[in-house]
Amino acid sequence: MEQARPDSTVLPAAQIEAGQDHDSSHNVDARITRLLTARSSAPLPAPGSEEAKAAFKAACHEHTIRTQFANEYLGLKRSPLEWWTADSLGKALETGELTPEECARLYPSATERELRMAQIEHELNLGALHALAFAESYPVAVDEMTPDPAEEERGVDAEPTAASVAEPSSVFVAIADGARSAANDALSDARVSPELRIAVEAHRDATLAMLLEPDESNEASNARCGVVEQTGAALRAVPARSLADVRCKLALLLPEILPDVNGSDSTAFLENIREDVDRLARQPVPAPISASLVGQIDFASGSIEDLRALRDSANSVGDAAYAMAWTGRCHTGPAGKQHNAAGKLMQWLGDALADVADEARKEAQRRRPKTPNERETRLTILAGPTIDNGDPDEIAALAGEMLAHAAAEARGA
């Protein structure tokens, strides 16, 4: 089940200090490699030093690679983010959550999984490297054996030291750092919708509490895991409203699922999807194109002949679009009763051009012709639509204009 360890470990330590010269960086790499491969003989780095931080980061990277097998114990999966352990099995047995038979069945696998992971943590000296890397984060413990003489005279009991407080596992600390970093990356785009931002922050806080809270009682652990599941479900329920939201979800999700993905091709494919979404999300959004053709035409500045040409062209092309919308290639389904994408486009185009033709008619109706040609062209534009509309008053008004036009023509005016 465990993956074979690579012949040469790929370590990220060379990237810790970009300003180091090549020889210095090479020496740091060499010392870190000795720390991870010959722990008993290699000297430990100074507490709080850059070398200590690089060594811990490299050890975490190596730990991730060498513990891939842990995800193969599918029978021990207690929840999406929790595994059965020897300790949790014992507590579940005491509370009646598991029967003795169930506990006995799971216990060998749980202890085998923990033993293999503990062996790797021991070989990498992960706990010691964590203490050295984050030495500055820990307060100096007070020696309980030598109390303050002034307090001793007053009979004041010594306060419990920070060392007496339970500390989370260094592995959990590393996982928490990764979860925090993933959430920060997910929320780095200011265009992420407020609803999704709130959901990500809630899930991040719940995950960190689950990993770092020192209370390891079964009741408290189950409660924290329940909050993680609830916030995760709430996060998934928030719909993505933009590419920035999709990128946000991927940036948060991929660090959680990639360790469970088998095969470098699948991992590379998921990373490639994230890169594509990231690139698209950062591109400027083009200005929307108006859906109306009428708003893109200056009817008022056109001559009466321009209005006639607009009306005739819009009617001809619009009729062709409507006719095309009824052909088989523009329908879907066995009965052909629904438009496909092409049919919807033709229908939209026909409607848009009908609006153009009608707007040309309205503009012609507002015009007052100055010449016989303009008068004739205007009446030609109005006649067909007015008669087709069937309104008696409009037809009567048109008839009056037609009679006036006929009288003017008879007079040669």
mmCIF file of C-alpha atoms in Angstrom:
data_model
loop_
_atom_site.group_PDB
_atom_site.id
_atom_site.type_symbol
_atom_site.label_atom_id
_atom_site.label_comp_id
_atom_site.label_asym_id
_atom_site.label_seq_id
_atom_site.Cartn_x
_atom_site.Cartn_y
_atom_site.Cartn_z
ATOM 1 C CA MET A 1 0.000 0.000 0.000
ATOM 2 C CA GLU A 2 2.820 2.412 0.749
ATOM 3 C CA GLN A 3 4.352 4.131 -2.233
ATOM 4 C CA ALA A 4 8.011 3.505 -2.848
ATOM 5 C CA ARG A 5 10.204 6.340 -1.618
ATOM 6 C CA PRO A 6 11.992 8.175 -4.427
ATOM 7 C CA ASP A 7 15.698 7.497 -4.830
ATOM 8 C CA SER A 8 16.431 11.200 -4.408
ATOM 9 C CA THR A 9 14.095 13.401 -2.389
ATOM 10 C CA VAL A 10 13.011 16.612 -4.107
ATOM 11 C CA LEU A 11 13.283 19.340 -1.476
ATOM 12 C CA PRO A 12 12.018 22.926 -1.709
ATOM 13 C CA ALA A 13 14.686 24.364 0.589
ATOM 14 C CA ALA A 14 16.575 26.062 -2.230
ATOM 15 C CA GLN A 15 13.626 28.373 -2.701
ATOM 16 C CA ILE A 16 13.618 29.687 0.881
ATOM 17 C CA GLU A 17 16.049 32.542 0.307
ATOM 18 C CA ALA A 18 16.093 33.903 -3.222
ATOM 19 C CA GLY A 19 18.961 36.221 -2.353
ATOM 20 C CA GLN A 20 21.438 33.464 -1.408
ATOM 21 C CA ASP A 21 24.206 32.747 -3.824
ATOM 22 C CA HIS A 22 24.370 29.353 -5.498
ATOM 23 C CA ASP A 23 27.028 27.874 -3.224
ATOM 24 C CA SER A 24 25.232 28.972 -0.049
ATOM 25 C CA SER A 25 21.934 27.580 -1.296
ATOM 26 C CA HIS A 26 23.607 24.326 -2.245
ATOM 27 C CA ASN A 27 25.127 24.021 1.226
ATOM 28 C CA VAL A 28 21.726 24.588 2.870
ATOM 29 C CA ASP A 29 20.194 21.893 0.642
ATOM 30 C CA ALA A 30 22.944 19.499 1.550
ATOM 31 C CA ARG A 31 22.513 20.064 5.289
ATOM 32 C CA ILE A 32 18.735 19.636 5.065
ATOM 33 C CA THR A 33 19.161 16.428 3.085
ATOM 34 C CA ARG A 34 21.471 15.097 5.799
ATOM 35 C CA LEU A 35 18.864 16.018 8.412
ATOM 36 C CA LEU A 36 16.192 13.958 6.638
ATOM 37 C CA THR A 37 18.374 10.975 5.743
ATOM 38 C CA ALA A 38 20.823 10.715 8.652
ATOM 39 C CA ARG A 39 18.957 12.197 11.603
ATOM 40 C CA SER A 40 21.009 10.588 14.366
ATOM 41 C CA SER A 41 24.340 11.979 13.178
ATOM 42 C CA ALA A 42 23.433 15.299 11.510
ATOM 43 C CA PRO A 43 23.577 18.435 13.731
ATOM 44 C CA LEU A 44 20.253 20.176 14.226
ATOM 45 C CA PRO A 45 19.809 23.738 12.912
ATOM 46 C CA ALA A 46 19.708 26.690 15.261
ATOM 47 C CA PRO A 47 16.274 27.445 16.778
ATOM 48 C CA GLY A 48 14.329 30.011 14.777
ATOM 49 C CA SER A 49 16.875 30.090 11.938
ATOM 50 C CA GLU A 50 15.991 30.150 8.270
ATOM 51 C CA GLU A 51 17.664 26.754 7.957
ATOM 52 C CA ALA A 52 15.349 25.365 10.659
ATOM 53 C CA LYS A 53 12.293 26.690 8.822
ATOM 54 C CA ALA A 54 13.524 25.305 5.513
ATOM 55 C CA ALA A 55 14.251 21.928 7.112
ATOM 56 C CA PHE A 56 10.757 21.743 8.615
ATOM 57 C CA LYS A 57 9.155 22.692 5.302
ATOM 58 C CA ALA A 58 11.202 20.061 3.504
ATOM 59 C CA ALA A 59 10.276 17.465 6.123
ATOM 60 C CA CYS A 60 6.573 18.269 5.702
ATOM 61 C CA HIS A 61 6.938 17.890 1.940
ATOM 62 C CA GLU A 62 8.648 14.531 2.405
ATOM 63 C CA HIS A 63 6.022 13.488 4.961
ATOM 64 C CA THR A 64 3.228 14.247 2.453
ATOM 65 C CA ILE A 65 4.915 12.108 -0.189
ATOM 66 C CA ARG A 66 5.658 9.162 2.088
ATOM 67 C CA THR A 67 2.253 9.042 3.792
ATOM 68 C CA GLN A 68 0.153 8.753 0.642
ATOM 69 C CA PHE A 69 -0.622 5.205 1.739
ATOM 70 C CA ALA A 70 -2.695 6.558 4.648
ATOM 71 C CA ASN A 71 -5.534 7.443 2.263
ATOM 72 C CA GLU A 72 -5.818 3.812 1.151
ATOM 73 C CA TYR A 73 -7.275 2.677 4.500
ATOM 74 C CA LEU A 74 -10.787 3.440 3.260
ATOM 75 C CA GLY A 75 -12.407 1.245 5.922
ATOM 76 C CA LEU A 76 -11.123 3.646 8.577
ATOM 77 C CA LYS A 77 -12.812 6.703 7.041
ATOM 78 C CA ARG A 78 -15.027 8.028 9.832
ATOM 79 C CA SER A 79 -16.088 11.257 8.100
ATOM 80 C CA PRO A 80 -14.844 13.319 5.125
ATOM 81 C CA LEU A 81 -12.119 14.832 7.326
ATOM 82 C CA GLU A 82 -11.676 12.259 10.114
ATOM 83 C CA TRP A 83 -10.164 8.762 10.396
ATOM 84 C CA TRP A 84 -10.656 6.113 13.037
ATOM 85 C CA THR A 85 -7.639 5.884 15.353
ATOM 86 C CA ALA A 86 -6.851 3.534 18.226
ATOM 87 C CA ASP A 87 -7.803 6.301 20.660
ATOM 88 C CA SER A 88 -11.096 7.235 18.971
ATOM 89 C CA LEU A 89 -12.029 3.553 18.615
ATOM 90 C CA GLY A 90 -11.557 3.051 22.351
ATOM 91 C CA LYS A 91 -13.667 6.087 23.193
ATOM 92 C CA ALA A 92 -16.383 5.046 20.715
ATOM 93 C CA LEU A 93 -16.458 1.613 22.337
ATOM 94 C CA GLU A 94 -16.924 3.198 25.773
ATOM 95 C CA THR A 95 -19.788 5.437 24.597
ATOM 96 C CA GLY A 96 -21.534 2.651 22.695
ATOM 97 C CA GLU A 97 -20.997 4.275 19.314
ATOM 98 C CA LEU A 98 -19.294 1.056 18.154
ATOM 99 C CA THR A 99 -19.926 -2.534 19.133
ATOM 100 C CA PRO A 100 -17.014 -4.679 20.380
ATOM 101 C CA GLU A 101 -17.118 -6.612 17.096
ATOM 102 C CA GLU A 102 -16.824 -3.415 15.040
ATOM 103 C CA CYS A 103 -14.016 -2.116 17.216
ATOM 104 C CA ALA A 104 -12.127 -5.415 16.981
ATOM 105 C CA ARG A 105 -12.458 -5.392 13.208
ATOM 106 C CA LEU A 106 -11.127 -1.836 12.798
ATOM 107 C CA TYR A 107 -8.459 -1.836 15.507
ATOM 108 C CA PRO A 108 -5.689 -3.759 13.655
ATOM 109 C CA SER A 109 -5.922 -1.506 10.608
ATOM 110 C CA ALA A 110 -6.007 1.637 12.754
ATOM 111 C CA THR A 111 -2.916 0.700 14.749
ATOM 112 C CA GLU A 112 -1.078 -0.410 11.601
ATOM 113 C CA ARG A 113 -1.849 2.919 9.903
ATOM 114 C CA GLU A 114 -0.767 4.920 12.968
ATOM 115 C CA LEU A 115 2.396 2.863 13.398
ATOM 116 C CA ARG A 116 3.473 3.375 9.799
ATOM 117 C CA MET A 117 2.787 7.128 9.990
ATOM 118 C CA ALA A 118 4.538 7.416 13.365
ATOM 119 C CA GLN A 119 7.583 5.605 11.969
ATOM 120 C CA ILE A 120 7.832 8.117 9.119
ATOM 121 C CA GLU A 121 7.380 11.040 11.525
ATOM 122 C CA HIS A 122 10.110 9.525 13.710
ATOM 123 C CA GLU A 123 12.492 9.068 10.773
ATOM 124 C CA LEU A 124 11.937 12.665 9.627
ATOM 125 C CA ASN A 125 12.243 14.002 13.211
ATOM 126 C CA LEU A 126 9.220 16.136 12.364
ATOM 127 C CA GLY A 127 8.360 17.162 15.926
ATOM 128 C CA ALA A 128 11.863 18.366 16.690
ATOM 129 C CA LEU A 129 12.124 20.319 13.440
ATOM 130 C CA HIS A 130 8.756 21.963 14.120
ATOM 131 C CA ALA A 131 9.927 23.097 17.559
ATOM 132 C CA LEU A 132 13.111 24.562 16.068
ATOM 133 C CA ALA A 133 11.368 26.214 13.104
ATOM 134 C CA PHE A 134 8.821 27.994 15.305
ATOM 135 C CA ALA A 135 11.004 28.510 18.359
ATOM 136 C CA GLU A 136 10.188 32.215 18.478
ATOM 137 C CA SER A 137 6.472 31.435 18.830
ATOM 138 C CA TYR A 138 6.923 29.659 22.164
ATOM 139 C CA PRO A 139 7.303 31.529 25.469
ATOM 140 C CA VAL A 140 10.213 30.741 27.736
ATOM 141 C CA ALA A 141 8.963 28.236 30.288
ATOM 142 C CA VAL A 142 9.409 29.063 33.969
ATOM 143 C CA ASP A 143 11.292 26.467 35.955
ATOM 144 C CA GLU A 144 8.740 25.145 38.431
ATOM 145 C CA MET A 145 11.519 23.758 40.660
ATOM 146 C CA THR A 146 12.895 27.253 41.377
ATOM 147 C CA PRO A 147 9.936 29.514 42.251
ATOM 148 C CA ASP A 148 10.267 33.251 42.685
ATOM 149 C CA PRO A 149 11.573 33.867 46.272
ATOM 150 C CA ALA A 150 9.161 36.802 46.709
ATOM 151 C CA GLU A 151 6.222 34.620 45.779
ATOM 152 C CA GLU A 152 7.541 31.844 47.990
ATOM 153 C CA GLU A 153 7.605 34.234 50.958
ATOM 154 C CA ARG A 154 4.004 35.269 50.256
ATOM 155 C CA GLY A 155 2.969 31.653 49.853
ATOM 156 C CA VAL A 156 1.805 32.203 46.266
ATOM 157 C CA ASP A 157 1.475 29.015 44.255
ATOM 158 C CA ALA A 158 3.404 28.940 40.970
ATOM 159 C CA GLU A 159 1.268 29.519 37.872
ATOM 160 C CA PRO A 160 1.052 26.606 35.417
ATOM 161 C CA THR A 161 3.584 27.024 32.641
ATOM 162 C CA ALA A 162 2.824 27.139 28.912
ATOM 163 C CA ALA A 163 4.595 23.809 28.587
ATOM 164 C CA SER A 164 1.821 22.180 30.644
ATOM 165 C CA VAL A 165 -0.817 23.131 28.043
ATOM 166 C CA ALA A 166 -1.501 20.442 25.428
ATOM 167 C CA GLU A 167 -0.054 21.361 22.041
ATOM 168 C CA PRO A 168 -1.495 20.103 18.734
ATOM 169 C CA SER A 169 0.507 17.616 16.705
ATOM 170 C CA SER A 170 3.133 19.151 14.436
ATOM 171 C CA VAL A 171 1.487 17.336 11.538
ATOM 172 C CA PHE A 172 -1.849 19.004 12.343
ATOM 173 C CA VAL A 173 -0.088 22.355 12.607
ATOM 174 C CA ALA A 174 1.388 21.850 9.126
ATOM 175 C CA ILE A 175 -2.034 20.849 7.739
ATOM 176 C CA ALA A 176 -3.603 23.904 9.391
ATOM 177 C CA ASP A 177 -0.985 26.156 7.818
ATOM 178 C CA GLY A 178 -1.861 24.676 4.430
ATOM 179 C CA ALA A 179 -5.600 25.173 5.009
ATOM 180 C CA ARG A 180 -5.046 28.775 6.071
ATOM 181 C CA SER A 181 -2.864 29.437 3.026
ATOM 182 C CA ALA A 182 -5.447 27.851 0.685
ATOM 183 C CA ALA A 183 -8.233 30.018 2.144
ATOM 184 C CA ASN A 184 -6.138 33.171 1.779
ATOM 185 C CA ASP A 185 -5.453 32.255 -1.858
ATOM 186 C CA ALA A 186 -9.141 31.533 -2.467
ATOM 187 C CA LEU A 187 -10.158 34.947 -1.117
ATOM 188 C CA SER A 188 -7.357 36.912 -2.785
ATOM 189 C CA ASP A 189 -9.616 38.049 -5.652
ATOM 190 C CA ALA A 190 -11.717 41.043 -4.584
ATOM 191 C CA ARG A 191 -14.445 39.994 -7.054
ATOM 192 C CA VAL A 192 -15.414 36.929 -5.012
ATOM 193 C CA SER A 193 -19.095 37.316 -4.111
ATOM 194 C CA PRO A 194 -19.807 38.355 -0.475
ATOM 195 C CA GLU A 195 -21.936 35.255 0.170
ATOM 196 C CA LEU A 196 -19.150 32.905 -0.940
ATOM 197 C CA ARG A 197 -16.518 34.902 0.982
ATOM 198 C CA ILE A 198 -18.487 34.478 4.221
ATOM 199 C CA ALA A 199 -18.890 30.735 3.582
ATOM 200 C CA VAL A 200 -15.151 30.260 2.916
ATOM 201 C CA GLU A 201 -14.197 32.141 6.069
ATOM 202 C CA ALA A 202 -16.598 30.056 8.166
ATOM 203 C CA HIS A 203 -15.253 26.784 6.739
ATOM 204 C CA ARG A 204 -11.658 27.937 7.237
ATOM 205 C CA ASP A 205 -12.264 28.848 10.875
ATOM 206 C CA ALA A 206 -14.025 25.532 11.552
ATOM 207 C CA THR A 207 -11.186 23.556 9.939
ATOM 208 C CA LEU A 208 -8.499 25.375 11.926
ATOM 209 C CA ALA A 209 -10.449 24.842 15.148
ATOM 210 C CA MET A 210 -10.743 21.127 14.407
ATOM 211 C CA LEU A 211 -7.002 20.804 13.770
ATOM 212 C CA LEU A 212 -5.584 23.060 16.486
ATOM 213 C CA GLU A 213 -8.034 22.883 19.405
ATOM 214 C CA PRO A 214 -6.207 21.154 22.335
ATOM 215 C CA ASP A 215 -9.368 19.552 23.756
ATOM 216 C CA GLU A 216 -9.150 16.025 22.323
ATOM 217 C CA SER A 217 -12.145 14.544 24.103
ATOM 218 C CA ASN A 218 -14.409 12.431 21.922
ATOM 219 C CA GLU A 219 -17.379 14.756 22.487
ATOM 220 C CA ALA A 220 -15.448 17.913 21.599
ATOM 221 C CA SER A 221 -13.808 16.264 18.585
ATOM 222 C CA ASN A 222 -17.146 15.069 17.213
ATOM 223 C CA ALA A 223 -18.645 18.535 17.685
ATOM 224 C CA ARG A 224 -15.787 20.220 15.803
ATOM 225 C CA CYS A 225 -15.983 17.692 12.968
ATOM 226 C CA GLY A 226 -19.714 18.312 12.768
ATOM 227 C CA VAL A 227 -19.129 22.051 12.362
ATOM 228 C CA VAL A 228 -16.591 21.364 9.585
ATOM 229 C CA GLU A 229 -19.122 19.197 7.749
ATOM 230 C CA GLN A 230 -21.866 21.814 8.170
ATOM 231 C CA THR A 231 -19.715 24.702 6.939
ATOM 232 C CA GLY A 232 -18.477 22.555 4.052
ATOM 233 C CA ALA A 233 -22.039 21.768 2.995
ATOM 234 C CA ALA A 234 -22.964 25.463 3.292
ATOM 235 C CA LEU A 235 -19.957 26.386 1.161
ATOM 236 C CA ARG A 236 -20.912 23.903 -1.562
ATOM 237 C CA ALA A 237 -24.477 25.244 -1.551
ATOM 238 C CA VAL A 238 -23.340 28.759 -2.501
ATOM 239 C CA PRO A 239 -23.663 29.033 -6.316
ATOM 240 C CA ALA A 240 -20.712 30.454 -8.236
ATOM 241 C CA ARG A 241 -21.759 33.736 -9.807
ATOM 242 C CA SER A 242 -18.555 34.414 -11.745
ATOM 243 C CA LEU A 243 -15.240 32.887 -12.774
ATOM 244 C CA ALA A 244 -13.763 34.518 -9.675
ATOM 245 C CA ASP A 245 -16.147 32.406 -7.556
ATOM 246 C CA VAL A 246 -15.213 29.229 -9.463
ATOM 247 C CA ARG A 247 -11.519 29.995 -8.937
ATOM 248 C CA CYS A 248 -12.212 30.590 -5.235
ATOM 249 C CA LYS A 249 -13.812 27.160 -4.825
ATOM 250 C CA LEU A 250 -11.020 25.409 -6.736
ATOM 251 C CA ALA A 251 -8.274 27.164 -4.776
ATOM 252 C CA LEU A 252 -9.876 25.983 -1.534
ATOM 253 C CA LEU A 253 -10.779 22.478 -2.705
ATOM 254 C CA LEU A 254 -7.703 21.246 -4.571
ATOM 255 C CA PRO A 255 -5.283 21.209 -1.592
ATOM 256 C CA GLU A 256 -7.813 18.994 0.233
ATOM 257 C CA ILE A 257 -8.409 16.450 -2.542
ATOM 258 C CA LEU A 258 -5.046 16.248 -4.331
ATOM 259 C CA PRO A 259 -3.456 14.003 -1.652
ATOM 260 C CA ASP A 260 -6.287 11.492 -2.305
ATOM 261 C CA VAL A 261 -5.850 11.550 -6.101
ATOM 262 C CA ASN A 262 -3.945 8.583 -7.468
ATOM 263 C CA GLY A 263 -1.653 9.153 -10.419
ATOM 264 C CA SER A 264 0.406 12.117 -11.538
ATOM 265 C CA ASP A 265 -1.689 12.550 -14.703
ATOM 266 C CA SER A 266 -4.894 13.131 -12.718
ATOM 267 C CA THR A 267 -3.146 15.533 -10.389
ATOM 268 C CA ALA A 268 -1.636 17.469 -13.304
ATOM 269 C CA PHE A 269 -5.045 17.606 -15.007
ATOM 270 C CA LEU A 270 -6.705 19.117 -11.934
ATOM 271 C CA GLU A 271 -3.896 21.631 -11.541
ATOM 272 C CA ASN A 272 -4.262 22.534 -15.219
ATOM 273 C CA ILE A 273 -7.996 23.192 -14.760
ATOM 274 C CA ARG A 274 -7.184 25.472 -11.862
ATOM 275 C CA GLU A 275 -4.597 27.351 -13.954
ATOM 276 C CA ASP A 276 -7.116 27.805 -16.776
ATOM 277 C CA VAL A 277 -9.805 29.132 -14.440
ATOM 278 C CA ASP A 278 -7.279 31.362 -12.700
ATOM 279 C CA ARG A 279 -6.187 32.832 -16.051
ATOM 280 C CA LEU A 280 -9.763 33.385 -17.241
ATOM 281 C CA ALA A 281 -10.825 34.889 -13.919
ATOM 282 C CA ARG A 282 -8.074 37.494 -14.140
ATOM 283 C CA GLN A 283 -8.952 38.620 -17.667
ATOM 284 C CA PRO A 284 -10.918 41.899 -17.938
ATOM 285 C CA VAL A 285 -14.614 41.402 -18.560
ATOM 286 C CA PRO A 286 -15.616 42.838 -21.974
ATOM 287 C CA ALA A 287 -18.403 45.390 -22.068
ATOM 288 C CA PRO A 288 -21.736 43.722 -22.847
ATOM 289 C CA ILE A 289 -23.096 44.122 -26.354
ATOM 290 C CA SER A 290 -26.583 45.583 -26.558
ATOM 291 C CA ALA A 291 -29.196 42.969 -27.424
ATOM 292 C CA SER A 292 -31.227 45.568 -29.333
ATOM 293 C CA LEU A 293 -30.340 46.561 -32.885
ATOM 294 C CA VAL A 294 -32.611 49.608 -32.714
ATOM 295 C CA GLY A 295 -30.371 51.345 -30.192
ATOM 296 C CA GLN A 296 -27.375 50.988 -32.519
ATOM 297 C CA ILE A 297 -28.967 52.847 -35.466
ATOM 298 C CA ASP A 298 -29.314 56.651 -35.801
ATOM 299 C CA PHE A 299 -32.741 56.845 -37.423
ATOM 300 C CA ALA A 300 -33.187 60.589 -36.914
ATOM 301 C CA SER A 301 -30.206 61.588 -39.066
ATOM 302 C CA GLY A 302 -31.208 59.407 -42.035
ATOM 303 C CA SER A 303 -33.041 60.694 -45.083
ATOM 304 C CA ILE A 304 -36.485 59.404 -46.029
ATOM 305 C CA GLU A 305 -34.798 57.192 -48.623
ATOM 306 C CA ASP A 306 -32.485 55.826 -45.901
ATOM 307 C CA LEU A 307 -35.541 54.943 -43.825
ATOM 308 C CA ARG A 308 -37.106 53.121 -46.771
ATOM 309 C CA ALA A 309 -33.871 51.194 -47.396
ATOM 310 C CA LEU A 310 -33.666 50.266 -43.690
ATOM 311 C CA ARG A 311 -37.300 49.124 -43.667
ATOM 312 C CA ASP A 312 -36.973 47.056 -46.848
ATOM 313 C CA SER A 313 -33.628 45.449 -45.870
ATOM 314 C CA ALA A 314 -34.771 44.653 -42.334
ATOM 315 C CA ASN A 315 -37.981 43.086 -43.623
ATOM 316 C CA SER A 316 -36.198 40.978 -46.267
ATOM 317 C CA VAL A 317 -33.467 39.646 -43.959
ATOM 318 C CA GLY A 318 -35.902 39.245 -41.054
ATOM 319 C CA ASP A 319 -38.288 37.184 -43.203
ATOM 320 C CA ALA A 320 -35.373 34.979 -44.250
ATOM 321 C CA ALA A 321 -34.352 34.512 -40.603
ATOM 322 C CA TYR A 322 -37.907 33.553 -39.613
ATOM 323 C CA ALA A 323 -38.070 31.088 -42.502
ATOM 324 C CA MET A 324 -34.721 29.580 -41.506
ATOM 325 C CA ALA A 325 -35.940 29.199 -37.919
ATOM 326 C CA TRP A 326 -38.604 26.769 -39.156
ATOM 327 C CA THR A 327 -36.207 24.459 -41.016
ATOM 328 C CA GLY A 328 -35.187 21.103 -39.573
ATOM 329 C CA ARG A 329 -31.635 22.170 -38.832
ATOM 330 C CA CYS A 330 -32.940 24.789 -36.386
ATOM 331 C CA HIS A 331 -35.048 22.361 -34.334
ATOM 332 C CA THR A 332 -34.261 19.643 -31.821
ATOM 333 C CA GLY A 333 -36.006 16.564 -30.518
ATOM 334 C CA PRO A 334 -37.786 13.821 -32.457
ATOM 335 C CA ALA A 335 -40.883 15.950 -33.016
ATOM 336 C CA GLY A 336 -38.867 19.025 -33.946
ATOM 337 C CA LYS A 337 -40.998 21.274 -31.763
ATOM 338 C CA GLN A 338 -38.214 23.094 -29.966
ATOM 339 C CA HIS A 339 -35.583 25.456 -31.314
ATOM 340 C CA ASN A 340 -31.957 24.497 -30.892
ATOM 341 C CA ALA A 341 -29.206 27.129 -30.548
ATOM 342 C CA ALA A 342 -29.338 27.964 -34.264
ATOM 343 C CA GLY A 343 -33.123 28.223 -34.191
ATOM 344 C CA LYS A 344 -33.045 30.550 -31.195
ATOM 345 C CA LEU A 345 -30.500 32.749 -32.987
ATOM 346 C CA MET A 346 -32.645 32.968 -36.132
ATOM 347 C CA GLN A 347 -35.748 33.735 -34.076
ATOM 348 C CA TRP A 348 -33.915 36.493 -32.184
ATOM 349 C CA LEU A 349 -32.543 37.929 -35.433
ATOM 350 C CA GLY A 350 -36.009 37.996 -37.029
ATOM 351 C CA ASP A 351 -37.508 39.755 -33.987
ATOM 352 C CA ALA A 352 -34.648 42.273 -33.816
ATOM 353 C CA LEU A 353 -34.961 43.159 -37.513
ATOM 354 C CA ALA A 354 -38.747 43.464 -37.180
ATOM 355 C CA ASP A 355 -38.113 46.063 -34.474
ATOM 356 C CA VAL A 356 -35.743 47.908 -36.845
ATOM 357 C CA ALA A 357 -38.357 47.953 -39.615
ATOM 358 C CA ASP A 358 -41.035 49.213 -37.206
ATOM 359 C CA GLU A 359 -38.766 51.966 -35.863
ATOM 360 C CA ALA A 360 -38.054 53.074 -39.454
ATOM 361 C CA ARG A 361 -41.849 53.297 -40.001
ATOM 362 C CA LYS A 362 -42.319 55.371 -36.842
ATOM 363 C CA GLU A 363 -39.565 57.768 -37.861
ATOM 364 C CA ALA A 364 -41.114 58.129 -41.342
ATOM 365 C CA GLN A 365 -44.486 58.857 -39.766
ATOM 366 C CA ARG A 366 -42.961 61.735 -37.813
ATOM 367 C CA ARG A 367 -41.418 63.295 -40.910
ATOM 368 C CA ARG A 368 -43.001 66.141 -42.888
ATOM 369 C CA PRO A 369 -42.021 65.697 -46.564
ATOM 370 C CA LYS A 370 -40.769 68.734 -48.469
ATOM 371 C CA THR A 371 -40.814 67.346 -52.015
ATOM 372 C CA PRO A 372 -43.156 65.125 -54.030
ATOM 373 C CA ASN A 373 -40.565 62.327 -53.994
ATOM 374 C CA GLU A 374 -40.258 62.468 -50.204
ATOM 375 C CA ARG A 375 -44.076 62.477 -49.896
ATOM 376 C CA GLU A 376 -44.387 59.424 -52.139
ATOM 377 C CA THR A 377 -41.585 57.540 -50.392
ATOM 378 C CA ARG A 378 -43.075 58.275 -46.958
ATOM 379 C CA LEU A 379 -46.513 56.999 -48.009
ATOM 380 C CA THR A 380 -44.910 53.885 -49.477
ATOM 381 C CA ILE A 381 -43.257 53.144 -46.123
ATOM 382 C CA LEU A 382 -46.513 53.698 -44.179
ATOM 383 C CA ALA A 383 -49.062 52.013 -46.448
ATOM 384 C CA GLY A 384 -48.298 48.324 -45.935
ATOM 385 C CA PRO A 385 -47.882 48.324 -42.112
ATOM 386 C CA THR A 386 -50.922 50.613 -41.612
ATOM 387 C CA ILE A 387 -53.220 48.375 -43.659
ATOM 388 C CA ASP A 388 -51.801 45.212 -42.053
ATOM 389 C CA ASN A 389 -52.399 46.689 -38.587
ATOM 390 C CA GLY A 390 -56.142 47.020 -39.306
ATOM 391 C CA ASP A 391 -56.785 50.093 -37.145
ATOM 392 C CA PRO A 392 -59.743 52.006 -38.742
ATOM 393 C CA ASP A 393 -58.570 55.432 -37.557
ATOM 394 C CA GLU A 394 -55.034 54.912 -38.864
ATOM 395 C CA ILE A 395 -56.363 53.616 -42.171
ATOM 396 C CA ALA A 396 -58.686 56.614 -42.484
ATOM 397 C CA ALA A 397 -55.812 59.013 -41.769
ATOM 398 C CA LEU A 398 -53.659 57.242 -44.348
ATOM 399 C CA ALA A 399 -56.483 57.376 -46.890
ATOM 400 C CA GLY A 400 -56.762 61.138 -46.365
ATOM 401 C CA GLU A 401 -53.013 61.537 -46.966
ATOM 402 C CA MET A 402 -53.255 59.360 -50.083
ATOM 403 C CA LEU A 403 -56.097 61.537 -51.462
ATOM 404 C CA ALA A 404 -54.100 64.698 -50.748
ATOM 405 C CA HIS A 405 -51.104 63.164 -52.468
ATOM 406 C CA ALA A 406 -53.239 62.228 -55.534
ATOM 407 C CA ALA A 407 -54.639 65.809 -55.736
ATOM 408 C CA ALA A 408 -51.093 67.253 -55.499
ATOM 409 C CA GLU A 409 -49.887 64.953 -58.232
ATOM 410 C CA ALA A 410 -52.848 66.012 -60.418
ATOM 411 C CA ARG A 411 -51.871 69.636 -59.946
ATOM 412 C CA GLY A 412 -48.251 68.785 -60.661
ATOM 413 C CA ALA A 413 -47.241 69.964 -57.234
#
